[in-house]
Amino acid sequence: EPEVTQTPSHQVTQMGQEVILRCVPISNHLYFYWYRQILGQKVEFLVSFYNNEISEKSEIFDDQFSVERPDGSNFTLKIRSTKLEDSAMYFCASRGDRGYNEQFFGPGTRLTVL
Amino acid sequence: GENVEQHPSTLSVQEGDSAVIKCTYSDSASNYFPWYKQELGKRPQLIIDIRSNVGEKKDQRIAVTLNKTAKHFSLHITETQPEDSAVYFCAATLSYNTDKLIFGTGTRLQVFP
């Protein structure tokens, strides 16, 4: 069964550094998402992406965040200048076409900002 | 505002008993309600979902019920097994023109053998 994949599984960075989290959605999916989960808390929506543009973003997704689909398979989340409070598990998700609601989650990237 | 409330935060049951987790949502236009199971350090995995035009859905030991009038939905697990132990999250899409998922705060279910 096809799965969403993410790399790296764990990223440690210094405060102020840029990080890029990578995701490979399921190949025929059209809708892409990033969520984050601070340790012990609920999953929070960051951004959705369709047709090469952002569909919706949350208040968390400020100017320090950006997303890109640089080619036909990857979907990336960039944090330009990381803060301590960016430490969390970041999940990528993807969904099929319009009539299909289910979002499939990747295994996550644990980001630790020191 | 955008909110999904979930109760209880923890639930302990004996193997073989039933477990019920409840969620309420704020927007009457919400139309999709998935339930995710998350084991420690793993990704959320969809276990069952329901759309707003259906009142109940069942898949083996798992069922979800939806009360649109009261704006709440519940997960029912029967004949619980130790491997059902995990954190369960409800979620909802809060209106017709968005597909972002708003998650509840999670329920840690422990099934004791």
Coordinates of C-alpha atoms in Angstrom, one line a residue:
Chain A
E1 CA 0.0 0.0 0.0
P2 CA 1.5 3.4 -0.9
E3 CA 2.5 5.6 2.0
V4 CA 3.6 9.2 2.5
T5 CA 7.3 9.4 3.4
Q6 CA 9.2 12.1 5.2
T7 CA 12.9 12.9 5.7
P8 CA 14.7 13.3 7.9
S9 CA 13.1 11.4 10.8
H10 CA 14.8 13.7 13.3
Q11 CA 16.4 17.1 12.8
V12 CA 18.4 18.9 15.4
T13 CA 19.2 22.6 14.7
Q14 CA 20.4 25.7 16.4
M15 CA 18.0 28.5 17.0
G16 CA 18.1 31.0 14.1
Q17 CA 19.1 28.3 11.5
E18 CA 17.0 27.4 8.5
V19 CA 15.6 23.9 8.2
I20 CA 13.9 22.2 5.3
L21 CA 11.6 19.2 6.0
R22 CA 10.9 17.0 3.1
C23 CA 7.9 14.9 2.2
V24 CA 7.0 12.6 -0.7
P25 CA 3.2 12.4 -0.9
I26 CA 1.4 9.5 -2.4
S27 CA 2.0 9.6 -6.1
N28 CA -1.5 10.3 -7.5
H29 CA -2.6 12.7 -4.7
L30 CA -3.4 16.3 -5.4
Y31 CA -3.8 17.9 -2.0
F32 CA -0.9 18.3 0.4
Y33 CA -0.7 19.5 4.0
W34 CA 1.6 20.2 6.9
Y35 CA 0.6 19.7 10.5
R36 CA 2.7 19.9 13.6
Q37 CA 2.4 18.3 17.0
I38 CA 4.2 19.7 20.0
L39 CA 5.1 16.9 22.4
G40 CA 2.1 15.6 24.3
Q41 CA -0.3 18.0 22.6
K42 CA -2.9 17.8 19.7
V43 CA -2.1 17.9 16.1
E44 CA -2.3 21.4 14.6
F45 CA -2.9 22.4 11.0
L46 CA -0.2 24.6 9.4
V47 CA -0.9 24.8 5.7
S48 CA -2.7 23.2 2.8
F49 CA -1.4 23.2 -0.8
Y50 CA -3.1 22.5 -4.1
N51 CA -2.4 23.2 -7.7
N52 CA 1.0 24.7 -6.8
E53 CA -0.3 27.3 -4.4
I54 CA -1.2 27.6 -0.8
S55 CA -5.0 27.0 -0.3
E56 CA -5.1 27.8 3.4
K57 CA -2.8 28.6 6.2
S58 CA -3.1 28.9 10.0
E59 CA -1.9 31.6 12.3
I60 CA 1.1 29.5 13.1
F61 CA 2.3 29.6 9.5
D62 CA 3.8 33.1 9.6
D63 CA 6.5 34.7 7.3
Q64 CA 9.1 32.3 8.7
F65 CA 7.4 29.4 7.0
S66 CA 7.2 28.5 3.4
V67 CA 6.2 25.5 1.3
E68 CA 7.2 24.4 -2.1
R69 CA 6.6 21.6 -4.5
P70 CA 9.9 21.8 -6.4
D71 CA 9.2 18.8 -8.6
G72 CA 6.5 16.3 -9.3
S73 CA 7.2 14.2 -6.2
N74 CA 8.5 16.3 -3.3
F75 CA 6.7 18.7 -1.0
T76 CA 8.9 20.7 1.4
L77 CA 8.4 22.9 4.5
K78 CA 11.0 25.5 5.1
I79 CA 11.5 27.4 8.4
R80 CA 13.8 30.3 7.7
S81 CA 14.9 31.2 11.2
T82 CA 14.0 28.5 13.8
K83 CA 12.8 29.4 17.3
L84 CA 12.8 27.2 20.3
E85 CA 9.0 27.0 20.1
D86 CA 9.3 25.4 16.7
S87 CA 10.4 22.2 18.3
A88 CA 7.7 19.7 17.5
M89 CA 6.8 16.7 15.3
Y90 CA 6.0 17.9 11.8
F91 CA 3.6 15.7 9.8
C92 CA 3.1 15.9 6.1
A93 CA -0.2 14.5 4.7
S94 CA -1.8 14.1 1.3
R95 CA -5.2 13.4 -0.1
G96 CA -6.6 12.2 -3.4
D97 CA -9.0 14.0 -5.6
R98 CA -11.9 16.3 -4.6
G99 CA -14.3 13.6 -3.7
Y100 CA -12.0 11.8 -1.3
N101 CA -11.7 13.1 2.2
E102 CA -9.1 10.9 3.8
Q103 CA -5.8 12.5 4.6
F104 CA -2.9 10.1 4.8
F105 CA -0.1 11.1 7.2
G106 CA 3.6 10.6 6.9
P107 CA 5.7 9.2 9.8
G108 CA 6.8 12.7 10.8
T109 CA 10.0 14.6 11.3
R110 CA 10.9 15.4 14.9
L111 CA 12.5 18.9 14.9
T112 CA 14.5 19.9 17.9
V113 CA 15.6 23.5 18.1
L114 CA 18.4 24.1 20.6
Chain B
G1 CA -14.1 29.8 16.8
E2 CA -12.6 26.7 15.4
N3 CA -12.7 24.2 18.1
V4 CA -13.2 20.5 18.6
E5 CA -13.5 19.3 22.2
Q6 CA -12.7 15.8 23.2
H7 CA -13.4 13.8 26.4
P8 CA -12.1 12.0 28.3
S9 CA -8.4 12.8 28.2
T10 CA -7.6 9.4 29.6
L11 CA -9.6 6.2 29.7
S12 CA -8.6 2.9 31.3
V13 CA -10.6 -0.2 30.6
Q14 CA -10.3 -4.0 31.2
E15 CA -9.7 -6.1 28.1
G16 CA -13.1 -7.1 26.7
D17 CA -14.9 -4.0 27.9
S18 CA -16.2 -1.2 25.7
A19 CA -14.6 2.2 25.3
V20 CA -16.4 5.4 24.3
I21 CA -14.8 8.7 23.4
K22 CA -16.8 11.8 22.7
C23 CA -16.2 14.9 20.7
T24 CA -18.1 18.1 20.1
Y25 CA -17.6 20.6 17.4
S26 CA -18.5 24.3 17.0
D27 CA -19.4 24.8 13.3
S28 CA -22.7 23.4 12.1
A29 CA -21.3 23.4 8.6
S30 CA -18.8 20.7 9.5
N31 CA -19.1 17.8 7.1
Y32 CA -16.3 15.3 7.7
F33 CA -15.3 13.6 11.0
P34 CA -12.3 11.2 11.0
W35 CA -10.9 9.4 14.0
Y36 CA -7.2 8.8 14.2
K37 CA -5.2 6.3 16.3
Q38 CA -1.7 7.3 17.2
E39 CA 0.7 4.9 18.9
L40 CA 3.7 6.3 20.7
G41 CA 6.1 8.0 18.3
K42 CA 4.1 7.0 15.3
R43 CA 2.0 8.8 12.7
P44 CA -1.7 9.3 13.2
Q45 CA -3.6 6.5 11.4
L46 CA -7.2 6.8 10.2
I47 CA -9.3 4.1 11.8
I48 CA -12.8 5.3 10.8
D49 CA -14.5 8.3 9.5
I50 CA -18.0 9.6 8.9
R51 CA -19.6 12.2 6.7
S52 CA -22.4 14.5 7.8
N53 CA -25.0 12.8 5.7
V54 CA -24.6 9.6 7.8
G55 CA -25.6 9.0 11.4
E56 CA -23.6 5.9 12.1
K57 CA -20.8 3.8 10.6
K58 CA -19.3 0.5 11.8
D59 CA -16.2 -1.4 11.0
Q60 CA -15.8 -4.6 12.9
R61 CA -15.2 -3.6 16.6
I62 CA -15.2 0.1 15.9
A63 CA -18.2 2.4 15.3
V64 CA -18.7 6.1 15.0
T65 CA -22.0 7.9 15.6
L66 CA -22.8 11.5 14.6
N67 CA -25.5 13.7 16.1
K68 CA -25.6 16.8 13.8
T69 CA -28.3 18.5 15.9
A70 CA -26.2 18.3 19.1
K71 CA -22.9 18.7 17.1
H72 CA -21.2 15.8 18.6
F73 CA -19.7 12.5 17.5
S74 CA -18.5 9.5 19.3
L75 CA -16.1 6.6 18.8
H76 CA -17.1 3.2 20.2
I77 CA -14.7 0.4 20.5
T78 CA -16.1 -3.0 21.6
E79 CA -14.3 -6.0 23.0
T80 CA -11.2 -4.0 23.6
Q81 CA -7.8 -5.6 23.3
P82 CA -4.4 -4.5 24.7
E83 CA -3.3 -3.5 21.2
D84 CA -6.1 -0.9 21.2
S85 CA -4.0 1.0 23.7
A86 CA -3.0 4.3 22.1
V87 CA -4.0 8.0 21.8
Y88 CA -7.1 8.5 19.8
F89 CA -7.8 11.9 18.2
C90 CA -11.1 13.0 16.7
A91 CA -11.0 15.6 14.0
A92 CA -13.4 17.6 11.9
T93 CA -13.4 19.8 8.8
L94 CA -15.2 22.9 10.0
S95 CA -17.0 24.1 6.9
Y96 CA -17.8 23.2 3.3
N97 CA -15.0 25.3 1.8
T98 CA -12.1 24.0 3.8
D99 CA -10.4 20.6 4.1
K100 CA -8.1 21.4 7.0
L101 CA -8.6 19.1 9.9
I102 CA -9.1 20.5 13.3
F103 CA -8.1 17.9 15.9
G104 CA -9.4 17.3 19.4
T105 CA -7.0 17.2 22.3
G106 CA -6.7 13.4 22.3
T107 CA -7.7 10.5 24.6
R108 CA -5.1 8.2 26.0
L109 CA -6.8 4.7 26.0
Q110 CA -5.2 2.0 28.2
V111 CA -6.6 -1.5 27.9
F112 CA -5.5 -3.7 30.8
P113 CA -5.2 -7.5 30.2

